[in-house]
Short mmCIF file of C-alpha atoms in Angstrom, two decimals:
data_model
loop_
_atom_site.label_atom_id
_atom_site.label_comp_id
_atom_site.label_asym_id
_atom_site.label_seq_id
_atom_site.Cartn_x
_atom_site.Cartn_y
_atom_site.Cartn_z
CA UNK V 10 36.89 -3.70 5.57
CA UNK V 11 33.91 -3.29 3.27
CA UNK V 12 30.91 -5.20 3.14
CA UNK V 13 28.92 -3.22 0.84
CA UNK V 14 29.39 -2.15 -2.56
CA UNK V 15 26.79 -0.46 -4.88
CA UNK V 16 26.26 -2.25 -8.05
CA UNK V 17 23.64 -0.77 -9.89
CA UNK V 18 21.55 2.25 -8.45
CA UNK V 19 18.75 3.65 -10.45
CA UNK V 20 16.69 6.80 -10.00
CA UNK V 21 13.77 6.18 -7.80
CA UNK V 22 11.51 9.08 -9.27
CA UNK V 23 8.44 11.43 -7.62
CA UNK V 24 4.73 10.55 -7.12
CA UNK V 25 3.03 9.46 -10.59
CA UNK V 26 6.74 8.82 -12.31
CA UNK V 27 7.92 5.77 -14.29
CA UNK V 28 10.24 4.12 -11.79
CA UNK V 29 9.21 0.89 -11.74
CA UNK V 30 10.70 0.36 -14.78
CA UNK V 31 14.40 1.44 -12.67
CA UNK V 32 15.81 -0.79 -10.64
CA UNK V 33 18.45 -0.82 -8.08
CA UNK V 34 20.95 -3.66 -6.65
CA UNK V 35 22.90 -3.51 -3.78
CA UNK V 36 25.01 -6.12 -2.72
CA UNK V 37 25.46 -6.54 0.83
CA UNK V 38 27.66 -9.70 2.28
CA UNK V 39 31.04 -10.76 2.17
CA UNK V 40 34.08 -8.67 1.72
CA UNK V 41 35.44 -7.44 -1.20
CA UNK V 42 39.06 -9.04 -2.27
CA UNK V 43 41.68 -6.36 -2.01
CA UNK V 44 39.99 -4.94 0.98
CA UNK V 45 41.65 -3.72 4.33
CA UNK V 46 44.16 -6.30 5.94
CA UNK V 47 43.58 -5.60 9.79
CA UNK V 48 40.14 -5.48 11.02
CA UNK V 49 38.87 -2.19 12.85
CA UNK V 50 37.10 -2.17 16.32
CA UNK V 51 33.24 -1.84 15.86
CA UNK V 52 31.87 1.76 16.72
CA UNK V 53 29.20 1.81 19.47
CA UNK V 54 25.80 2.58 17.93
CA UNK V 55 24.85 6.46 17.95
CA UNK V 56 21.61 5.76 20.19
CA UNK V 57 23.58 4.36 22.61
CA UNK V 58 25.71 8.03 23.24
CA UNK V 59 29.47 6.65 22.07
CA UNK V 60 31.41 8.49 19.27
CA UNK V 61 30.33 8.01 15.82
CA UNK V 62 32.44 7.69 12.29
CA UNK V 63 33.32 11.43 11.14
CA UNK V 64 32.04 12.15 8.52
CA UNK V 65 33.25 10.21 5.22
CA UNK V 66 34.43 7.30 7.61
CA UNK V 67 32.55 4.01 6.98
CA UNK V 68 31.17 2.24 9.94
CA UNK V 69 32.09 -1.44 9.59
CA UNK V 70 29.91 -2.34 12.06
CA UNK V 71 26.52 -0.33 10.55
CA UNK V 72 24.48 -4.01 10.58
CA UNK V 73 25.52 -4.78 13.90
CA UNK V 74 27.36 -7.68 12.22
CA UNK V 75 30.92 -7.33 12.11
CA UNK V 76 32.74 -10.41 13.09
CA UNK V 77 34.87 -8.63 15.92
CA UNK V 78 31.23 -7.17 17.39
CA UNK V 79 29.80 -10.81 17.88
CA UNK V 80 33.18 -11.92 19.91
CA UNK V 81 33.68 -12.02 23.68
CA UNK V 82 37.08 -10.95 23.50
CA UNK V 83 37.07 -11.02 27.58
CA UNK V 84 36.74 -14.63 26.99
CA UNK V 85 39.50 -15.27 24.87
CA UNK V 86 42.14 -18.03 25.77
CA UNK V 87 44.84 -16.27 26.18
CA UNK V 88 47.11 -19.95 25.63
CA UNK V 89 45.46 -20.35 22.02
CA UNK V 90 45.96 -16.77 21.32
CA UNK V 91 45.57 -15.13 17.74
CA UNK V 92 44.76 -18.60 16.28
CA UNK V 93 41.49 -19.19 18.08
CA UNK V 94 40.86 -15.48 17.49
CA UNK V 95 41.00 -15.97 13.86
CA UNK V 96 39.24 -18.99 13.44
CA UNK V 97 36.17 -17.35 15.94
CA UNK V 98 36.32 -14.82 13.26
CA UNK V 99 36.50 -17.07 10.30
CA UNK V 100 33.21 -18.70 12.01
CA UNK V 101 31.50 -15.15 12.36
CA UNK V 102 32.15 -13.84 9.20
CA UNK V 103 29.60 -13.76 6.21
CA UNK V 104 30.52 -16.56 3.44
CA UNK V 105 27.67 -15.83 0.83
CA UNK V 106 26.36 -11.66 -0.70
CA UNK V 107 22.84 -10.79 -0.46
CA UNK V 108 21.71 -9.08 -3.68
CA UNK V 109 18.64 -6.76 -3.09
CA UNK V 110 16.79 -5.39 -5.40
CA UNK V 111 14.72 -1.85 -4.82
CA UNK V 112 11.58 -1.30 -6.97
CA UNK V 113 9.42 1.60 -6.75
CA UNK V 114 5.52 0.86 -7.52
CA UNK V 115 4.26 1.61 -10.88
CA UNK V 116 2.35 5.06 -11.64
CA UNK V 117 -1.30 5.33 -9.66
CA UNK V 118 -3.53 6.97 -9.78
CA UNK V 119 -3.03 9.92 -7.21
CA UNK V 120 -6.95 11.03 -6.86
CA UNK V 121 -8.23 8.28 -4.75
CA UNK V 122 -9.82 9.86 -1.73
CA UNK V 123 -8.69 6.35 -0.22
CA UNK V 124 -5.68 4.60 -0.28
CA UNK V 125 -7.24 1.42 -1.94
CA UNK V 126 -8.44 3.67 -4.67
CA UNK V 127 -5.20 4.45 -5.94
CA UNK V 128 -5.01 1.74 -8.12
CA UNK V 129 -2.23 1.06 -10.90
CA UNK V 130 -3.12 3.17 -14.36
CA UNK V 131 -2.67 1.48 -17.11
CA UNK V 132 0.69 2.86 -18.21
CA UNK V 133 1.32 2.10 -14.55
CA UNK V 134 0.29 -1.79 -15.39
CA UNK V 135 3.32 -1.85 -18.02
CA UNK V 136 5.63 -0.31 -16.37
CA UNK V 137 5.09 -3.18 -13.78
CA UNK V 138 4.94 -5.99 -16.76
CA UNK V 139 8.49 -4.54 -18.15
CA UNK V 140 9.67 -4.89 -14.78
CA UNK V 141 8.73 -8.48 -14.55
CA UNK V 142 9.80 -9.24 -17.99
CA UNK V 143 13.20 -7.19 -17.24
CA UNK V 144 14.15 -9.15 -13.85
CA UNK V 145 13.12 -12.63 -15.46
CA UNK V 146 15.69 -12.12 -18.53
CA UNK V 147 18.21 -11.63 -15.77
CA UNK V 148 18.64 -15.61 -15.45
CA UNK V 149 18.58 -15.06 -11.58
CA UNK V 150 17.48 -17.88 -8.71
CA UNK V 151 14.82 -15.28 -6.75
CA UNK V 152 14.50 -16.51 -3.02
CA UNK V 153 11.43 -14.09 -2.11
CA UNK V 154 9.87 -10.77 -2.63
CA UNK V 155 8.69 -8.58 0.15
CA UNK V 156 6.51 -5.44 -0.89
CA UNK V 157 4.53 -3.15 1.15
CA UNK V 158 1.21 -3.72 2.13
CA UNK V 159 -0.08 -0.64 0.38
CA UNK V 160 -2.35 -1.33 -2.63
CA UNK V 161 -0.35 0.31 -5.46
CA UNK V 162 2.53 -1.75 -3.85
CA UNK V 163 0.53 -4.73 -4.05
CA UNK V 164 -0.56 -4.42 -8.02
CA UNK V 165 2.53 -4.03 -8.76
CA UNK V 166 3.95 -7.12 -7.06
CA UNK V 167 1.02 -9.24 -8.48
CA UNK V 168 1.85 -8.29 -12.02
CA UNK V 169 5.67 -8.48 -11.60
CA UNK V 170 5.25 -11.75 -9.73
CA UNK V 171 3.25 -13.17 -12.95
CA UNK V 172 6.80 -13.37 -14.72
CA UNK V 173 8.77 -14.79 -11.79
CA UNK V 174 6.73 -18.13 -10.97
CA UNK V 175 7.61 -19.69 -7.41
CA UNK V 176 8.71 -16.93 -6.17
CA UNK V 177 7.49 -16.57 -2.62
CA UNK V 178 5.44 -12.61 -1.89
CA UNK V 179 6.09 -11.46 1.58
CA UNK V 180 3.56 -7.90 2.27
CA UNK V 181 4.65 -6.19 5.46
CA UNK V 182 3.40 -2.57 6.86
CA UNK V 183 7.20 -1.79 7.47
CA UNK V 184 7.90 -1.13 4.24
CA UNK V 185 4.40 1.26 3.53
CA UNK V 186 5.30 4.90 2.21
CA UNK V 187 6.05 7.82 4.85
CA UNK V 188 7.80 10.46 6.09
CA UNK V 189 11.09 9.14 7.21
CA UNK V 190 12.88 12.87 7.98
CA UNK V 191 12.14 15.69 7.55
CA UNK V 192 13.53 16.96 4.14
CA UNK V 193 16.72 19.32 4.03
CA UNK V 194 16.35 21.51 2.33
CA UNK V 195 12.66 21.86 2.55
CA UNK V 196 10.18 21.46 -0.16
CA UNK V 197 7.29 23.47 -0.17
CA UNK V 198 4.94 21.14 -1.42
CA UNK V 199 5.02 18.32 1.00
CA UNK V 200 5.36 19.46 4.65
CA UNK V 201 3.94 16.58 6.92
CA UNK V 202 3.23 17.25 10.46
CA UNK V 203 6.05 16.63 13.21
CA UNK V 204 4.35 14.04 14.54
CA UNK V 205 4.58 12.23 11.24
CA UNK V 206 8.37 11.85 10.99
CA UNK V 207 8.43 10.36 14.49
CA UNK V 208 6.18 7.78 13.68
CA UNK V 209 7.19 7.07 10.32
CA UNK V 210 10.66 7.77 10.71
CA UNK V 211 10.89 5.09 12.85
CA UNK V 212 8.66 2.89 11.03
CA UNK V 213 10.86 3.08 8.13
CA UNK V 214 14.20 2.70 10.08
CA UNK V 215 12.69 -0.38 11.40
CA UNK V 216 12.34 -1.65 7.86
CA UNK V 217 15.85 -1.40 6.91
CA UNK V 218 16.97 -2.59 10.15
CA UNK V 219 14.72 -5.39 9.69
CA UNK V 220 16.27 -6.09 5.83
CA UNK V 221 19.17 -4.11 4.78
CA UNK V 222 22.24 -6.30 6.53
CA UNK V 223 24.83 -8.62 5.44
CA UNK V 224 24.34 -12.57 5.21
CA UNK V 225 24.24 -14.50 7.86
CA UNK V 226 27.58 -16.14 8.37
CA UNK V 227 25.32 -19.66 8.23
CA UNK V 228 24.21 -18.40 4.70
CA UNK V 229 26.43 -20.59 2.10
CA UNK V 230 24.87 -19.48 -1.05
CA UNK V 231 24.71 -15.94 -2.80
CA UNK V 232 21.14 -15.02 -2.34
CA UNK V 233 18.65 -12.77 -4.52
CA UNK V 234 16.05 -10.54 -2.49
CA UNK V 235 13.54 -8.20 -4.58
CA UNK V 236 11.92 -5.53 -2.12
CA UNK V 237 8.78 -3.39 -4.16
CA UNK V 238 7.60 0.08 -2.17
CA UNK V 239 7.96 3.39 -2.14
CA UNK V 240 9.90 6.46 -3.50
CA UNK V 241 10.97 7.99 0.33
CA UNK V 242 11.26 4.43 1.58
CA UNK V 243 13.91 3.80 -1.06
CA UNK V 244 15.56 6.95 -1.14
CA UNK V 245 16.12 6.40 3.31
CA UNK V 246 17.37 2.76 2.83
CA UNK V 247 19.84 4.11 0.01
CA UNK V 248 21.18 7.13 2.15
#
């Protein structure tokens, strides 16, 4: 059964690009219509040793949410039988799609010796008020945006916010640029210490454990999430 269907993915760009004018949407929630009849049993997660999906197998249970995953089938009256299965399952499954949006900060300026002095530049500054102006003509009801605590994150957010009044801004550390794995191939420009995928890595896997799932099954409306921070945090929560 799906639960997760790309609808629009857009480029996220290097260092210094123009990607905050892209924008990607993925919709993560309730099945698609047409989808597979029978449900599949959940696959244990890889941390905890079981068998994982070969390879071009989809895990339907990559949230930790599937329906049949939150059931104690050992409890199960056996008198009621498929019924109360499928009503347990009716109760567990998501109702409503969470549309999230992925926004790289605008271009910065890359000198700063610190990381609050890599401030916006000003074609970074438009980039971020086409953004605003571009997710406002959209006609969409915005529940929040959460953006990463870093300061080029944080300009941009401002500026994009201007166009999307009442809006609530949510800044969070998960979500701050890093080096999630290392790269394969490699690059021979950036070649972080091991140490620095370890920490970051999980850092960043935190992050889209935190925010990348499907809707609560309590969640009865369709619900628009716009997440602004960073080129290799985007490109991990894609992959």
């Amino acid at each position: 059964m799906a639960f997760r269907q790309v609808l629009q993915l857009a480029a996220c760009g290097l260092a210094g690009g123009s990607a905050a004018v892209l924008f990607s949407a993925v919709a993560v929630g309730k099945p698609r219509a047409g989808g597979d009849a029978e449900p599949r049993a959940a696959e244990p997660p890889a941390w905890a040793g079981g068998a994982r999906p070969g390879p071009g197998v989809w895990d339907p249970n990559w949230d930790r949410r599937e329906p049949l995953s939150l059931i104690n089938l050992r409890k199960r009256n056996v008198e009621s039988g498929e019924d109360e299965l499928a009503s347990r399952l009716d109760h567990c499954k998501a109702k409503a799609t969470r549309h999230i949006f992925l926004i790289r900060h605008s271009q910065y300026h890359v000198d700063g010796s610190l990381e609050k002095d890599r401030t916006l530049t000003p074609l970074g500054r438009e980039q971020a008020e086409l953004t605003g102006l571009r997710l406002a003509s959209l006609g969409l009801k915005f529940n929040r945006i959460v953006h990463s605590s870093m300061t080029r994150a944080v300009e941009t957010t401002d500026i994009i916010s201007r166009h999307l009044p009442g809006v609530c801004k949510v800044s969070t550390d998960l979500l701050r640029e890093g080096a999630p794995i290392e790269p394969d191939p490699p690059v021979s420009h950036w070649k972080p210490e091991a140490v620095q995928y370890y920490e970051d890595g999980a850092r960043i896997e935190a992050a889209f454990r935190n925010y990348i799932h499907r809707a609560d099954a309590k969640q009865e409306e369709d619900s628009y999430e716009i997440f602004i921070c960073h080129a290799n945090v985007i490109r991990y929560i894609v992959c």
